[in-house]
Tab-separated table of C-alpha atoms in Angstrom:
chain	number	residue	atom	x	y	z
A	1	UNK	CA	5.046	8.654	30.335
A	2	UNK	CA	7.420	9.977	27.662
A	3	UNK	CA	6.478	6.746	25.440
A	4	UNK	CA	2.609	6.940	25.280
A	5	UNK	CA	3.272	10.689	24.112
A	6	UNK	CA	5.481	8.869	21.012
A	7	UNK	CA	2.635	6.992	20.369
A	8	UNK	CA	0.271	9.565	20.502
A	9	UNK	CA	2.029	11.862	18.767
A	10	UNK	CA	2.420	9.595	15.381
A	11	UNK	CA	-0.832	8.553	15.582
A	12	UNK	CA	-1.966	12.047	15.725
A	13	UNK	CA	0.205	11.859	12.675
A	14	UNK	CA	-1.804	8.952	10.438
A	15	UNK	CA	-4.951	9.617	11.894
A	16	UNK	CA	-5.658	13.567	11.060
A	17	UNK	CA	-8.743	14.270	13.174
A	18	UNK	CA	-10.902	16.260	10.203
A	19	UNK	CA	-10.626	13.130	8.407
A	20	UNK	CA	-11.838	10.864	11.260
A	21	UNK	CA	-14.314	13.265	12.080
A	22	UNK	CA	-15.871	12.459	8.261
A	23	UNK	CA	-15.510	9.082	8.309
A	24	UNK	CA	-17.576	8.787	11.737
A	25	UNK	CA	-20.151	11.001	9.632
A	26	UNK	CA	-20.161	8.715	7.206
A	27	UNK	CA	-20.453	6.088	8.780
A	28	UNK	CA	-23.254	7.188	10.950
A	29	UNK	CA	-25.175	8.349	8.151
A	30	UNK	CA	-25.066	5.352	6.424
A	31	UNK	CA	-25.213	2.657	9.045
A	32	UNK	CA	-29.012	2.781	8.770
A	33	UNK	CA	-28.792	1.554	5.176
A	34	UNK	CA	-26.545	-0.952	5.082
A	35	UNK	CA	-25.235	-4.148	7.055
A	36	UNK	CA	-21.819	-4.130	8.879
A	37	UNK	CA	-20.578	-6.220	6.163
A	38	UNK	CA	-21.611	-3.721	3.547
A	39	UNK	CA	-20.145	-1.314	5.131
A	40	UNK	CA	-16.801	-2.528	5.731
A	41	UNK	CA	-16.745	-2.961	2.095
A	42	UNK	CA	-17.419	0.608	1.294
A	43	UNK	CA	-14.428	1.368	3.638
A	44	UNK	CA	-11.993	-1.252	2.725
A	45	UNK	CA	-9.399	-0.531	-0.100
A	46	UNK	CA	-9.523	-2.853	-2.514
A	47	UNK	CA	-12.770	-3.755	-4.409
A	48	UNK	CA	-11.977	-6.806	-6.284
A	49	UNK	CA	-12.680	-7.520	-10.621
A	50	UNK	CA	-14.150	-4.524	-12.183
A	51	UNK	CA	-14.516	-3.950	-15.618
A	52	UNK	CA	-17.202	-2.018	-17.438
A	53	UNK	CA	-17.671	-0.383	-20.855
A	54	UNK	CA	-17.884	3.369	-21.693
A	55	UNK	CA	-21.683	3.242	-22.532
A	56	UNK	CA	-21.753	1.386	-18.424
A	57	UNK	CA	-20.549	4.286	-16.552
A	58	UNK	CA	-22.494	6.634	-18.655
A	59	UNK	CA	-26.285	4.674	-17.895
A	60	UNK	CA	-24.912	4.372	-14.160
A	61	UNK	CA	-24.034	7.723	-14.076
A	62	UNK	CA	-20.293	7.720	-12.536
A	63	UNK	CA	-19.084	9.185	-15.500
A	64	UNK	CA	-20.052	11.894	-17.618
A	65	UNK	CA	-19.575	12.303	-21.594
A	66	UNK	CA	-17.471	14.830	-20.950
A	67	UNK	CA	-14.634	13.238	-18.839
A	68	UNK	CA	-14.922	9.699	-21.677
A	69	UNK	CA	-14.378	12.903	-24.635
A	70	UNK	CA	-11.545	14.547	-22.689
A	71	UNK	CA	-10.019	10.591	-22.028
A	72	UNK	CA	-10.669	9.955	-26.061
A	73	UNK	CA	-8.960	12.798	-26.753
A	74	UNK	CA	-5.879	11.921	-24.825
A	75	UNK	CA	-5.522	8.549	-26.795
A	76	UNK	CA	-7.006	6.703	-23.655
A	77	UNK	CA	-9.814	5.255	-25.250
A	78	UNK	CA	-10.769	1.517	-23.901
A	79	UNK	CA	-13.632	-0.685	-25.459
A	80	UNK	CA	-13.499	-2.390	-21.297
A	81	UNK	CA	-11.585	-0.177	-18.196
A	82	UNK	CA	-11.037	-1.812	-15.319
A	83	UNK	CA	-11.008	-0.007	-11.573
A	84	UNK	CA	-8.585	1.851	-12.080
A	85	UNK	CA	-9.388	3.950	-15.191
A	86	UNK	CA	-12.854	3.793	-13.109
A	87	UNK	CA	-11.277	5.551	-10.907
A	88	UNK	CA	-9.405	8.152	-12.862
A	89	UNK	CA	-12.727	8.579	-15.055
A	90	UNK	CA	-14.136	9.003	-11.987
A	91	UNK	CA	-11.938	11.300	-10.377
A	92	UNK	CA	-11.464	13.373	-13.735
A	93	UNK	CA	-15.033	14.001	-13.553
A	94	UNK	CA	-16.082	15.045	-10.267
A	95	UNK	CA	-13.169	17.549	-10.267
A	96	UNK	CA	-14.470	18.674	-14.187
A	97	UNK	CA	-18.013	19.035	-13.035
A	98	UNK	CA	-17.684	20.974	-9.698
A	99	UNK	CA	-14.630	23.649	-11.337
A	100	UNK	CA	-12.125	22.700	-9.531
A	101	UNK	CA	-9.896	22.032	-12.350
A	102	UNK	CA	-10.070	22.728	-15.935
A	103	UNK	CA	-10.378	20.478	-19.594
A	104	UNK	CA	-6.427	21.494	-19.917
A	105	UNK	CA	-5.844	20.529	-16.118
A	106	UNK	CA	-7.705	17.537	-17.172
A	107	UNK	CA	-5.720	16.316	-19.867
A	108	UNK	CA	-2.690	16.580	-17.137
A	109	UNK	CA	-4.242	14.224	-14.464
A	110	UNK	CA	-5.643	11.662	-16.906
A	111	UNK	CA	-1.834	11.187	-18.265
A	112	UNK	CA	-0.789	11.684	-14.408
A	113	UNK	CA	-3.159	9.104	-12.942
A	114	UNK	CA	-2.189	7.027	-16.189
A	115	UNK	CA	1.258	6.299	-15.264
A	116	UNK	CA	1.268	6.638	-11.752
A	117	UNK	CA	-1.841	5.074	-9.909
A	118	UNK	CA	-1.194	1.493	-9.986
A	119	UNK	CA	1.562	2.154	-7.264
A	120	UNK	CA	-0.576	4.188	-4.881
A	121	UNK	CA	-3.496	0.730	-5.115
A	122	UNK	CA	-4.332	-0.184	-1.285
A	123	UNK	CA	-2.225	2.705	-0.156
A	124	UNK	CA	-3.116	5.553	1.394
A	125	UNK	CA	-2.657	8.586	-1.486
A	126	UNK	CA	-3.752	12.152	-2.328
A	127	UNK	CA	-4.123	13.812	-5.582
A	128	UNK	CA	-2.306	17.726	-5.218
A	129	UNK	CA	-2.841	20.046	-8.079
A	130	UNK	CA	-0.384	22.780	-7.826
A	131	UNK	CA	0.630	25.944	-10.135
A	132	UNK	CA	3.208	28.310	-10.671
A	133	UNK	CA	2.511	31.386	-12.559
A	134	UNK	CA	-0.534	30.064	-14.131
A	135	UNK	CA	1.118	26.712	-15.183
A	136	UNK	CA	-0.960	23.609	-13.470
A	137	UNK	CA	0.772	20.394	-12.181
A	138	UNK	CA	-0.503	17.487	-10.851
A	139	UNK	CA	1.185	14.996	-8.111
A	140	UNK	CA	0.042	11.541	-6.388
A	141	UNK	CA	1.700	11.358	-3.084
A	142	UNK	CA	1.140	8.789	-0.037
A	143	UNK	CA	-1.454	10.335	2.489
A	144	UNK	CA	0.042	12.907	4.762
A	145	UNK	CA	2.795	13.409	2.978
A	146	UNK	CA	4.758	17.402	3.599
A	147	UNK	CA	6.334	18.667	0.724
A	148	UNK	CA	7.547	22.654	0.174
A	149	UNK	CA	7.643	24.746	-2.581
A	150	UNK	CA	9.266	28.099	-3.439
A	151	UNK	CA	7.055	31.271	-2.717
A	152	UNK	CA	5.521	31.385	-6.075
A	153	UNK	CA	3.990	28.164	-5.539
A	154	UNK	CA	0.394	27.541	-4.723
A	155	UNK	CA	-1.802	24.205	-3.862
A	156	UNK	CA	-4.665	24.592	-5.178
A	157	UNK	CA	-6.626	21.312	-4.869
A	158	UNK	CA	-5.282	18.289	-2.057
A	159	UNK	CA	-7.603	15.687	-2.367
A	160	UNK	CA	-7.185	12.283	-0.076
A	161	UNK	CA	-8.072	9.474	-3.298
A	162	UNK	CA	-9.335	7.183	-0.434
A	163	UNK	CA	-12.287	9.504	-0.681
A	164	UNK	CA	-13.312	9.074	-4.162
A	165	UNK	CA	-12.714	5.626	-4.025
A	166	UNK	CA	-15.024	5.299	-0.891
A	167	UNK	CA	-18.052	7.326	-3.396
A	168	UNK	CA	-17.004	5.099	-6.573
A	169	UNK	CA	-18.131	1.954	-4.431
A	170	UNK	CA	-21.313	3.130	-3.543
A	171	UNK	CA	-22.392	4.377	-7.345
A	172	UNK	CA	-20.689	0.638	-8.415
A	173	UNK	CA	-22.796	-1.105	-5.632
């Protein structure tokens, strides 16, 4: 009996109930429009080789001009964007458009994702924004990681990167 309690505890840590319920809800809502193979592709952690120009990203409504302009200001504009850069632009755009981050924080996000996102490819991870006395800082962490700060630090945003990837896959079709 002790062994099963340990297994349940570990399973609960690896698969938080809220995330499981959200995924089940997505599957139920998408199942009528997609085949099982298409559903599996949406929820798989990889997407294969993808490259797109800025113009194509705009035409397909994947990102806005504001995000591309911010990327240009950061000196990271390219003629073609690979999946990692498209993911960074998509996350940037979603957070800017929702009002979750400012343009200044967007520039920080570009730096953090450009430098470190590749380390989390294929792994469950989270994007975390913290502030101390109004000064923002982004972190990319392995999903489920616990972290502790002094009393002056506030966690402003904590979002699973897998959610962004699932949304992006649907847009890329």
